[in-house]
Amino acid sequence: MKPFTWRSIQHTVRDRWRYVLVVFLALCVIAALLMWFVSQGERTTTELLIAGLALAVAATILLVGALDLSAWRVRQITNTVEQIAAGDLEARAPAHGVGDIGALSYAVNSMAERLERQSRKRNRERDRLHTVLHVMTDGVIMLNKHGYVSIINPAAARILNVKSDEALNKSFVQVVKDYRIAEVWLNCIKYNLEQSSTLELANEAYVRIIVTPFLRGAANGYLVLMQDLSHLHRLETVRRDFVSNLSHELRTPLASIKALVDTLRDGAIEDPPAAEHFLERMEIEVDEMTQMVQELLELSRIESGQAPLRLFPTAVSLLVEPVVARLQAQAERASLTLNVVLPPDLPEVMVDADRVRTVILNLVHNAIKFTPPGGYITVSARSVPDTSPEAVVISVADTGIGIPAEDATRIFERFYKADRARSGGGTGLGLAIAKHTVQAHNGHIWVESTENVGSTFSFTLPLVNLPLTKN
């Protein structure tokens, strides 16, 4: 103990030499005053006691003052530590000297700076996590080990049709309200392994559910991922329908050609009139398939942006009247009345005239095909300055058989035909091409129809002074 005590004394004297020097000098002064007081003459015992008591009190006050100075510095450090513990990481202790208290001050300040850096880093990581969770299209739910929701991002709230604030701190089963999703989580708990399943929810959403324990084990909680596959499911449905429709459209002409070839091979080729008739039928079937392929290629080029538009200011009458004049004879043969209604003050539109005429031609041709004899077809246009952006609306109205309400939203799909029994010829691609052509002009196309009353197809075109968003 002695070496340790001696080193401690040496350390204290070295670090507190100012305090020791002041106390030593003060005690020397007190001793000198006491000697002076005694040397002034005979002193009674009472006087000596009083003088000694006064000098003892002075020495005590001196020592207490020296100790209180150190205690005051310790109280400053204590107060700083309490502020840091309360969350004020910017609090700092006054750092004076190089002694024990100074070293303690430096240590506390160093700890506060380290905690502040860690807190800033943790806040940055939390902000990054919240940003990622907020912008993710996949739903993310974090559960604690008891299965209560600690974090849920907006995508998960949208998929589950719940509010984020209401879902927090509730059990996972209460939030999802679907036993199938809860079963995936329960299997994850049972086997302590990642579990997944693809489900169709009540809102017609196809969702892939993935539940996995945290990397450090299920004791820290579970992560639930919800991938919305509705868009992919719709694309798969469209792809499947496209293949089915294309196969259906090609099967009929191919079967017809095969039958004609077999007939010719069986002896009809020896009959020149019959052979000529069969060859004409084969040519018609081949032309229909060629047209289908050309329209598919054209639709693909429009969708991929490989068919650039040649835009020029064009009068609406130059778009409508040539088409009506071309189909007027066909309408008369079908005993239909084809009218044009164009106001004289229509503004010019910025369009690719040939492509827009193709759209109008397709709409009028369909109107002729699906309107019974004695009906009326009206091609009209009007300006709509109150919309944003301003545009011209071109409409083709007929008094035909109409379109069922359940089919009105799908008639612009490839190969879709509202009623194959009444659809007649055609590839079923005309309206799809019309839709993409109008959209390429930054326009919109729609239909209003009532069965056995008629249909009105309308689309918008931008004015000359309005910029296009697609080229």
PDB file of C-alpha atoms in Angstrom, residues 64-327:
ATOM      1  CA  VAL A  64     -12.731  23.974   3.106  1.00  0.00           C
ATOM      2  CA  GLY A  65     -12.414  26.597   0.373  1.00  0.00           C
ATOM      3  CA  ALA A  66      -9.764  24.557  -1.399  1.00  0.00           C
ATOM      4  CA  LEU A  67     -11.852  21.397  -1.117  1.00  0.00           C
ATOM      5  CA  ASP A  68     -15.025  23.223  -2.207  1.00  0.00           C
ATOM      6  CA  LEU A  69     -13.268  24.440  -5.339  1.00  0.00           C
ATOM      7  CA  SER A  70     -12.603  20.856  -6.352  1.00  0.00           C
ATOM      8  CA  ALA A  71     -16.144  19.852  -5.325  1.00  0.00           C
ATOM      9  CA  TRP A  72     -17.558  22.685  -7.450  1.00  0.00           C
ATOM     10  CA  ARG A  73     -15.734  21.373 -10.506  1.00  0.00           C
ATOM     11  CA  VAL A  74     -17.003  17.858  -9.742  1.00  0.00           C
ATOM     12  CA  ARG A  75     -20.562  19.249  -9.470  1.00  0.00           C
ATOM     13  CA  GLN A  76     -20.138  20.871 -12.910  1.00  0.00           C
ATOM     14  CA  ILE A  77     -19.121  17.519 -14.394  1.00  0.00           C
ATOM     15  CA  THR A  78     -22.010  15.784 -12.595  1.00  0.00           C
ATOM     16  CA  ASN A  79     -24.478  18.325 -13.984  1.00  0.00           C
ATOM     17  CA  THR A  80     -23.074  17.792 -17.485  1.00  0.00           C
ATOM     18  CA  VAL A  81     -23.427  14.010 -17.164  1.00  0.00           C
ATOM     19  CA  GLU A  82     -27.052  14.436 -16.021  1.00  0.00           C
ATOM     20  CA  GLN A  83     -27.787  16.639 -19.076  1.00  0.00           C
ATOM     21  CA  ILE A  84     -26.240  14.032 -21.396  1.00  0.00           C
ATOM     22  CA  ALA A  85     -28.272  11.287 -19.709  1.00  0.00           C
ATOM     23  CA  ALA A  86     -31.410  13.411 -20.271  1.00  0.00           C
ATOM     24  CA  GLY A  87     -30.706  13.538 -24.018  1.00  0.00           C
ATOM     25  CA  ASP A  88     -28.806  16.805 -24.395  1.00  0.00           C
ATOM     26  CA  LEU A  89     -25.798  15.466 -26.276  1.00  0.00           C
ATOM     27  CA  GLU A  90     -24.487  18.979 -26.916  1.00  0.00           C
ATOM     28  CA  ALA A  91     -23.765  19.570 -23.210  1.00  0.00           C
ATOM     29  CA  ARG A  92     -20.055  19.864 -22.344  1.00  0.00           C
ATOM     30  CA  ALA A  93     -18.149  20.011 -19.061  1.00  0.00           C
ATOM     31  CA  PRO A  94     -15.660  22.878 -18.471  1.00  0.00           C
ATOM     32  CA  ALA A  95     -12.210  21.373 -19.045  1.00  0.00           C
ATOM     33  CA  HIS A  96      -9.528  23.029 -16.908  1.00  0.00           C
ATOM     34  CA  GLY A  97      -6.088  21.726 -16.048  1.00  0.00           C
ATOM     35  CA  VAL A  98      -4.597  18.317 -16.515  1.00  0.00           C
ATOM     36  CA  GLY A  99      -5.393  16.805 -13.130  1.00  0.00           C
ATOM     37  CA  ASP A 100      -7.825  14.064 -12.211  1.00  0.00           C
ATOM     38  CA  ILE A 101     -10.833  16.368 -12.500  1.00  0.00           C
ATOM     39  CA  GLY A 102      -9.518  17.802 -15.767  1.00  0.00           C
ATOM     40  CA  ALA A 103      -9.017  14.284 -17.111  1.00  0.00           C
ATOM     41  CA  LEU A 104     -12.559  13.423 -15.996  1.00  0.00           C
ATOM     42  CA  SER A 105     -13.874  16.518 -17.811  1.00  0.00           C
ATOM     43  CA  TYR A 106     -12.061  15.564 -20.989  1.00  0.00           C
ATOM     44  CA  ALA A 107     -13.356  11.969 -20.700  1.00  0.00           C
ATOM     45  CA  VAL A 108     -16.971  13.150 -20.242  1.00  0.00           C
ATOM     46  CA  ASN A 109     -16.700  15.547 -23.207  1.00  0.00           C
ATOM     47  CA  SER A 110     -15.139  12.833 -25.357  1.00  0.00           C
ATOM     48  CA  MET A 111     -17.974  10.475 -24.426  1.00  0.00           C
ATOM     49  CA  ALA A 112     -20.566  13.155 -25.275  1.00  0.00           C
ATOM     50  CA  GLU A 113     -18.950  13.826 -28.660  1.00  0.00           C
ATOM     51  CA  ARG A 114     -18.866  10.102 -29.431  1.00  0.00           C
ATOM     52  CA  LEU A 115     -22.502   9.711 -28.427  1.00  0.00           C
ATOM     53  CA  GLU A 116     -23.434  12.742 -30.529  1.00  0.00           C
ATOM     54  CA  ARG A 117     -21.671  11.307 -33.586  1.00  0.00           C
ATOM     55  CA  GLN A 118     -23.358   7.942 -33.059  1.00  0.00           C
ATOM     56  CA  SER A 119     -26.714   9.667 -32.625  1.00  0.00           C
ATOM     57  CA  ARG A 120     -26.274  11.652 -35.853  1.00  0.00           C
ATOM     58  CA  LYS A 121     -25.250   8.472 -37.668  1.00  0.00           C
ATOM     59  CA  ARG A 122     -28.237   6.616 -36.242  1.00  0.00           C
ATOM     60  CA  ASN A 123     -30.567   9.459 -37.260  1.00  0.00           C
ATOM     61  CA  ARG A 124     -29.148   9.429 -40.794  1.00  0.00           C
ATOM     62  CA  GLU A 125     -29.654   5.679 -41.011  1.00  0.00           C
ATOM     63  CA  ARG A 126     -33.190   6.049 -39.654  1.00  0.00           C
ATOM     64  CA  ASP A 127     -33.954   8.749 -42.230  1.00  0.00           C
ATOM     65  CA  ARG A 128     -32.568   6.561 -45.007  1.00  0.00           C
ATOM     66  CA  LEU A 129     -34.634   3.613 -43.809  1.00  0.00           C
ATOM     67  CA  HIS A 130     -37.804   5.716 -43.627  1.00  0.00           C
ATOM     68  CA  THR A 131     -37.106   7.172 -47.085  1.00  0.00           C
ATOM     69  CA  VAL A 132     -36.564   3.727 -48.591  1.00  0.00           C
ATOM     70  CA  LEU A 133     -39.677   2.355 -46.915  1.00  0.00           C
ATOM     71  CA  HIS A 134     -41.736   5.351 -48.031  1.00  0.00           C
ATOM     72  CA  VAL A 135     -40.800   5.164 -51.716  1.00  0.00           C
ATOM     73  CA  MET A 136     -40.833   1.364 -51.998  1.00  0.00           C
ATOM     74  CA  THR A 137     -43.629  -0.074 -54.100  1.00  0.00           C
ATOM     75  CA  ASP A 138     -43.422  -3.308 -52.116  1.00  0.00           C
ATOM     76  CA  GLY A 139     -45.135  -3.444 -48.761  1.00  0.00           C
ATOM     77  CA  VAL A 140     -42.897  -3.816 -45.705  1.00  0.00           C
ATOM     78  CA  ILE A 141     -44.074  -4.678 -42.184  1.00  0.00           C
ATOM     79  CA  MET A 142     -41.716  -5.200 -39.245  1.00  0.00           C
ATOM     80  CA  LEU A 143     -42.986  -7.250 -36.314  1.00  0.00           C
ATOM     81  CA  ASN A 144     -41.515  -7.658 -32.873  1.00  0.00           C
ATOM     82  CA  LYS A 145     -41.016 -11.100 -31.391  1.00  0.00           C
ATOM     83  CA  HIS A 146     -44.582 -11.114 -30.073  1.00  0.00           C
ATOM     84  CA  GLY A 147     -46.064 -10.391 -33.510  1.00  0.00           C
ATOM     85  CA  TYR A 148     -46.984  -6.733 -33.001  1.00  0.00           C
ATOM     86  CA  VAL A 149     -46.451  -4.217 -35.800  1.00  0.00           C
ATOM     87  CA  SER A 150     -43.568  -1.845 -35.115  1.00  0.00           C
ATOM     88  CA  ILE A 151     -43.129  -0.426 -38.648  1.00  0.00           C
ATOM     89  CA  ILE A 152     -45.450  -0.414 -41.664  1.00  0.00           C
ATOM     90  CA  ASN A 153     -44.762   1.501 -44.874  1.00  0.00           C
ATOM     91  CA  PRO A 154     -47.396   3.233 -47.067  1.00  0.00           C
ATOM     92  CA  ALA A 155     -47.278   0.486 -49.712  1.00  0.00           C
ATOM     93  CA  ALA A 156     -48.228  -2.190 -47.172  1.00  0.00           C
ATOM     94  CA  ALA A 157     -50.977   0.035 -45.784  1.00  0.00           C
ATOM     95  CA  ARG A 158     -52.325   0.511 -49.322  1.00  0.00           C
ATOM     96  CA  ILE A 159     -52.247  -3.207 -50.116  1.00  0.00           C
ATOM     97  CA  LEU A 160     -53.995  -4.101 -46.853  1.00  0.00           C
ATOM     98  CA  ASN A 161     -56.349  -1.109 -47.080  1.00  0.00           C
ATOM     99  CA  VAL A 162     -55.476   0.116 -43.577  1.00  0.00           C
ATOM    100  CA  LYS A 163     -54.111   3.337 -42.087  1.00  0.00           C
ATOM    101  CA  SER A 164     -50.481   3.272 -40.986  1.00  0.00           C
ATOM    102  CA  ASP A 165     -51.119   5.053 -37.677  1.00  0.00           C
ATOM    103  CA  GLU A 166     -53.917   2.672 -36.751  1.00  0.00           C
ATOM    104  CA  ALA A 167     -51.837  -0.411 -37.581  1.00  0.00           C
ATOM    105  CA  LEU A 168     -48.890   0.408 -35.313  1.00  0.00           C
ATOM    106  CA  ASN A 169     -48.604  -1.571 -32.075  1.00  0.00           C
ATOM    107  CA  LYS A 170     -51.404  -3.904 -33.129  1.00  0.00           C
ATOM    108  CA  SER A 171     -51.054  -7.631 -33.659  1.00  0.00           C
ATOM    109  CA  PHE A 172     -50.258  -8.802 -37.173  1.00  0.00           C
ATOM    110  CA  VAL A 173     -53.494 -10.821 -37.347  1.00  0.00           C
ATOM    111  CA  GLN A 174     -55.569  -7.739 -36.483  1.00  0.00           C
ATOM    112  CA  VAL A 175     -53.871  -5.708 -39.198  1.00  0.00           C
ATOM    113  CA  VAL A 176     -53.996  -8.170 -42.119  1.00  0.00           C
ATOM    114  CA  LYS A 177     -57.471  -9.578 -41.290  1.00  0.00           C
ATOM    115  CA  ASP A 178     -56.762 -12.543 -43.554  1.00  0.00           C
ATOM    116  CA  TYR A 179     -56.114 -15.998 -42.161  1.00  0.00           C
ATOM    117  CA  ARG A 180     -54.055 -16.976 -45.226  1.00  0.00           C
ATOM    118  CA  ILE A 181     -51.508 -14.212 -44.625  1.00  0.00           C
ATOM    119  CA  ALA A 182     -51.470 -14.988 -40.911  1.00  0.00           C
ATOM    120  CA  GLU A 183     -50.849 -18.649 -41.747  1.00  0.00           C
ATOM    121  CA  VAL A 184     -47.679 -17.738 -43.647  1.00  0.00           C
ATOM    122  CA  TRP A 185     -46.418 -15.904 -40.562  1.00  0.00           C
ATOM    123  CA  LEU A 186     -47.366 -18.790 -38.268  1.00  0.00           C
ATOM    124  CA  ASN A 187     -45.457 -21.223 -40.503  1.00  0.00           C
ATOM    125  CA  CYS A 188     -42.425 -18.936 -40.265  1.00  0.00           C
ATOM    126  CA  ILE A 189     -42.691 -19.067 -36.474  1.00  0.00           C
ATOM    127  CA  LYS A 190     -43.148 -22.839 -36.527  1.00  0.00           C
ATOM    128  CA  TYR A 191     -40.207 -23.692 -38.745  1.00  0.00           C
ATOM    129  CA  ASN A 192     -38.082 -20.585 -38.023  1.00  0.00           C
ATOM    130  CA  LEU A 193     -37.452 -20.311 -41.777  1.00  0.00           C
ATOM    131  CA  GLU A 194     -38.516 -17.944 -44.531  1.00  0.00           C
ATOM    132  CA  GLN A 195     -42.027 -18.674 -45.803  1.00  0.00           C
ATOM    133  CA  SER A 196     -43.792 -17.299 -48.884  1.00  0.00           C
ATOM    134  CA  SER A 197     -47.110 -17.592 -50.672  1.00  0.00           C
ATOM    135  CA  THR A 198     -48.974 -15.865 -53.519  1.00  0.00           C
ATOM    136  CA  LEU A 199     -52.541 -14.890 -52.675  1.00  0.00           C
ATOM    137  CA  GLU A 200     -55.451 -13.074 -54.278  1.00  0.00           C
ATOM    138  CA  LEU A 201     -56.799 -10.558 -51.772  1.00  0.00           C
ATOM    139  CA  ALA A 202     -60.340  -9.280 -51.456  1.00  0.00           C
ATOM    140  CA  ASN A 203     -59.607  -6.124 -53.484  1.00  0.00           C
ATOM    141  CA  GLU A 204     -58.623  -8.252 -56.532  1.00  0.00           C
ATOM    142  CA  ALA A 205     -54.944  -7.691 -55.829  1.00  0.00           C
ATOM    143  CA  TYR A 206     -52.468 -10.502 -56.403  1.00  0.00           C
ATOM    144  CA  VAL A 207     -49.848 -10.293 -53.673  1.00  0.00           C
ATOM    145  CA  ARG A 208     -46.800 -12.394 -52.864  1.00  0.00           C
ATOM    146  CA  ILE A 209     -46.278 -12.630 -49.109  1.00  0.00           C
ATOM    147  CA  ILE A 210     -42.767 -13.292 -47.763  1.00  0.00           C
ATOM    148  CA  VAL A 211     -42.173 -13.644 -44.005  1.00  0.00           C
ATOM    149  CA  THR A 212     -38.677 -14.156 -42.663  1.00  0.00           C
ATOM    150  CA  PRO A 213     -37.052 -13.904 -39.212  1.00  0.00           C
ATOM    151  CA  PHE A 214     -34.516 -11.166 -38.657  1.00  0.00           C
ATOM    152  CA  LEU A 215     -30.904 -12.080 -39.346  1.00  0.00           C
ATOM    153  CA  ARG A 216     -30.111 -12.310 -35.642  1.00  0.00           C
ATOM    154  CA  GLY A 217     -33.004 -14.648 -35.001  1.00  0.00           C
ATOM    155  CA  ALA A 218     -36.735 -14.634 -34.436  1.00  0.00           C
ATOM    156  CA  ALA A 219     -36.169 -13.281 -30.938  1.00  0.00           C
ATOM    157  CA  ASN A 220     -35.610  -9.884 -32.566  1.00  0.00           C
ATOM    158  CA  GLY A 221     -38.774 -10.029 -34.683  1.00  0.00           C
ATOM    159  CA  TYR A 222     -39.957 -10.766 -38.215  1.00  0.00           C
ATOM    160  CA  LEU A 223     -39.895  -9.001 -41.556  1.00  0.00           C
ATOM    161  CA  VAL A 224     -42.970  -9.228 -43.814  1.00  0.00           C
ATOM    162  CA  LEU A 225     -42.654  -8.315 -47.511  1.00  0.00           C
ATOM    163  CA  MET A 226     -45.744  -7.837 -49.679  1.00  0.00           C
ATOM    164  CA  GLN A 227     -45.078  -7.699 -53.421  1.00  0.00           C
ATOM    165  CA  ASP A 228     -48.032  -6.444 -55.457  1.00  0.00           C
ATOM    166  CA  LEU A 229     -48.132  -8.661 -58.548  1.00  0.00           C
ATOM    167  CA  SER A 230     -51.445  -7.303 -59.853  1.00  0.00           C
ATOM    168  CA  HIS A 231     -49.797  -5.507 -62.759  1.00  0.00           C
ATOM    169  CA  LEU A 232     -47.793  -8.585 -63.735  1.00  0.00           C
ATOM    170  CA  HIS A 233     -50.906 -10.712 -63.413  1.00  0.00           C
ATOM    171  CA  ARG A 234     -52.804  -8.364 -65.722  1.00  0.00           C
ATOM    172  CA  LEU A 235     -49.928  -8.423 -68.208  1.00  0.00           C
ATOM    173  CA  GLU A 236     -49.885 -12.208 -68.079  1.00  0.00           C
ATOM    174  CA  THR A 237     -53.639 -12.237 -68.679  1.00  0.00           C
ATOM    175  CA  VAL A 238     -53.236  -9.880 -71.636  1.00  0.00           C
ATOM    176  CA  ARG A 239     -50.399 -12.001 -73.014  1.00  0.00           C
ATOM    177  CA  ARG A 240     -52.431 -15.172 -72.630  1.00  0.00           C
ATOM    178  CA  ASP A 241     -55.462 -13.545 -74.261  1.00  0.00           C
ATOM    179  CA  PHE A 242     -53.264 -12.176 -77.038  1.00  0.00           C
ATOM    180  CA  VAL A 243     -51.840 -15.610 -77.834  1.00  0.00           C
ATOM    181  CA  SER A 244     -55.296 -17.159 -77.650  1.00  0.00           C
ATOM    182  CA  ASN A 245     -56.859 -14.495 -79.863  1.00  0.00           C
ATOM    183  CA  LEU A 246     -54.000 -14.593 -82.363  1.00  0.00           C
ATOM    184  CA  SER A 247     -54.262 -18.376 -82.551  1.00  0.00           C
ATOM    185  CA  HIS A 248     -58.000 -18.094 -83.060  1.00  0.00           C
ATOM    186  CA  GLU A 249     -57.644 -15.451 -85.795  1.00  0.00           C
ATOM    187  CA  LEU A 250     -55.001 -17.459 -87.641  1.00  0.00           C
ATOM    188  CA  ARG A 251     -56.666 -20.830 -87.240  1.00  0.00           C
ATOM    189  CA  THR A 252     -59.679 -19.948 -89.432  1.00  0.00           C
ATOM    190  CA  PRO A 253     -57.795 -18.747 -92.549  1.00  0.00           C
ATOM    191  CA  LEU A 254     -55.198 -21.508 -92.209  1.00  0.00           C
ATOM    192  CA  ALA A 255     -57.920 -24.155 -91.959  1.00  0.00           C
ATOM    193  CA  SER A 256     -59.654 -22.621 -94.971  1.00  0.00           C
ATOM    194  CA  ILE A 257     -56.460 -22.638 -97.018  1.00  0.00           C
ATOM    195  CA  LYS A 258     -55.745 -26.233 -95.964  1.00  0.00           C
ATOM    196  CA  ALA A 259     -59.260 -27.281 -97.043  1.00  0.00           C
ATOM    197  CA  LEU A 260     -58.903 -25.499-100.380  1.00  0.00           C
ATOM    198  CA  VAL A 261     -55.513 -27.132-101.019  1.00  0.00           C
ATOM    199  CA  ASP A 262     -56.915 -30.573-100.181  1.00  0.00           C
ATOM    200  CA  THR A 263     -59.855 -29.970-102.513  1.00  0.00           C
ATOM    201  CA  LEU A 264     -57.557 -28.967-105.334  1.00  0.00           C
ATOM    202  CA  ARG A 265     -55.363 -32.007-104.701  1.00  0.00           C
ATOM    203  CA  ASP A 266     -58.410 -34.296-104.753  1.00  0.00           C
ATOM    204  CA  GLY A 267     -59.202 -33.337-108.342  1.00  0.00           C
ATOM    205  CA  ALA A 268     -60.705 -29.878-108.353  1.00  0.00           C
ATOM    206  CA  ILE A 269     -57.580 -28.607-110.049  1.00  0.00           C
ATOM    207  CA  GLU A 270     -58.737 -30.442-113.190  1.00  0.00           C
ATOM    208  CA  ASP A 271     -61.824 -28.196-113.270  1.00  0.00           C
ATOM    209  CA  PRO A 272     -60.499 -24.763-114.382  1.00  0.00           C
ATOM    210  CA  PRO A 273     -63.504 -22.664-113.181  1.00  0.00           C
ATOM    211  CA  ALA A 274     -63.517 -24.389-109.776  1.00  0.00           C
ATOM    212  CA  ALA A 275     -59.729 -24.164-109.484  1.00  0.00           C
ATOM    213  CA  GLU A 276     -59.849 -20.443-110.282  1.00  0.00           C
ATOM    214  CA  HIS A 277     -62.512 -19.923-107.625  1.00  0.00           C
ATOM    215  CA  PHE A 278     -60.494 -21.837-105.020  1.00  0.00           C
ATOM    216  CA  LEU A 279     -57.356 -19.875-105.851  1.00  0.00           C
ATOM    217  CA  GLU A 280     -59.272 -16.613-105.429  1.00  0.00           C
ATOM    218  CA  ARG A 281     -60.484 -17.789-102.005  1.00  0.00           C
ATOM    219  CA  MET A 282     -56.949 -18.740-101.038  1.00  0.00           C
ATOM    220  CA  GLU A 283     -55.737 -15.315-102.155  1.00  0.00           C
ATOM    221  CA  ILE A 284     -58.396 -13.641 -99.985  1.00  0.00           C
ATOM    222  CA  GLU A 285     -57.357 -15.674 -96.933  1.00  0.00           C
ATOM    223  CA  VAL A 286     -53.684 -14.907 -97.525  1.00  0.00           C
ATOM    224  CA  ASP A 287     -54.480 -11.199 -97.908  1.00  0.00           C
ATOM    225  CA  GLU A 288     -56.353 -11.241 -94.574  1.00  0.00           C
ATOM    226  CA  MET A 289     -53.393 -12.850 -92.810  1.00  0.00           C
ATOM    227  CA  THR A 290     -51.038 -10.379 -94.499  1.00  0.00           C
ATOM    228  CA  GLN A 291     -53.200  -7.501 -93.314  1.00  0.00           C
ATOM    229  CA  MET A 292     -53.200  -8.929 -89.796  1.00  0.00           C
ATOM    230  CA  VAL A 293     -49.412  -9.183 -89.766  1.00  0.00           C
ATOM    231  CA  GLN A 294     -49.039  -5.652 -91.141  1.00  0.00           C
ATOM    232  CA  GLU A 295     -51.400  -4.258 -88.527  1.00  0.00           C
ATOM    233  CA  LEU A 296     -49.559  -6.109 -85.772  1.00  0.00           C
ATOM    234  CA  LEU A 297     -46.261  -4.687 -86.985  1.00  0.00           C
ATOM    235  CA  GLU A 298     -47.762  -1.200 -87.218  1.00  0.00           C
ATOM    236  CA  LEU A 299     -49.184  -1.483 -83.704  1.00  0.00           C
ATOM    237  CA  SER A 300     -45.841  -2.696 -82.396  1.00  0.00           C
ATOM    238  CA  ARG A 301     -44.013   0.198 -84.076  1.00  0.00           C
ATOM    239  CA  ILE A 302     -46.436   2.736 -82.608  1.00  0.00           C
ATOM    240  CA  GLU A 303     -46.187   1.277 -79.102  1.00  0.00           C
ATOM    241  CA  SER A 304     -42.386   1.149 -79.194  1.00  0.00           C
ATOM    242  CA  GLY A 305     -42.065   4.710 -80.525  1.00  0.00           C
ATOM    243  CA  GLN A 306     -40.439   3.560 -83.770  1.00  0.00           C
ATOM    244  CA  ALA A 307     -43.133   5.217 -85.885  1.00  0.00           C
ATOM    245  CA  PRO A 308     -42.320   8.949 -85.587  1.00  0.00           C
ATOM    246  CA  LEU A 309     -45.110  11.407 -86.241  1.00  0.00           C
ATOM    247  CA  ARG A 310     -44.862  13.988 -89.020  1.00  0.00           C
ATOM    248  CA  LEU A 311     -46.646  16.869 -87.321  1.00  0.00           C
ATOM    249  CA  PHE A 312     -48.035  19.824 -89.227  1.00  0.00           C
ATOM    250  CA  PRO A 313     -50.786  22.373 -88.543  1.00  0.00           C
ATOM    251  CA  THR A 314     -53.871  20.915 -90.202  1.00  0.00           C
ATOM    252  CA  ALA A 315     -57.482  22.011 -90.558  1.00  0.00           C
ATOM    253  CA  VAL A 316     -59.980  19.564 -89.101  1.00  0.00           C
ATOM    254  CA  SER A 317     -61.974  19.562 -92.340  1.00  0.00           C
ATOM    255  CA  LEU A 318     -58.938  18.185 -94.198  1.00  0.00           C
ATOM    256  CA  LEU A 319     -58.918  15.257 -91.781  1.00  0.00           C
ATOM    257  CA  VAL A 320     -62.623  14.420 -91.856  1.00  0.00           C
ATOM    258  CA  GLU A 321     -63.943  15.226 -95.315  1.00  0.00           C
ATOM    259  CA  PRO A 322     -61.557  12.981 -97.356  1.00  0.00           C
ATOM    260  CA  VAL A 323     -62.466   9.995 -95.202  1.00  0.00           C
ATOM    261  CA  VAL A 324     -66.199  10.632 -95.484  1.00  0.00           C
ATOM    262  CA  ALA A 325     -65.943  11.070 -99.242  1.00  0.00           C
ATOM    263  CA  ARG A 326     -64.042   7.776 -99.497  1.00  0.00           C
ATOM    264  CA  LEU A 327     -66.644   5.808 -97.512  1.00  0.00           C
TER     265      LEU A 327
END
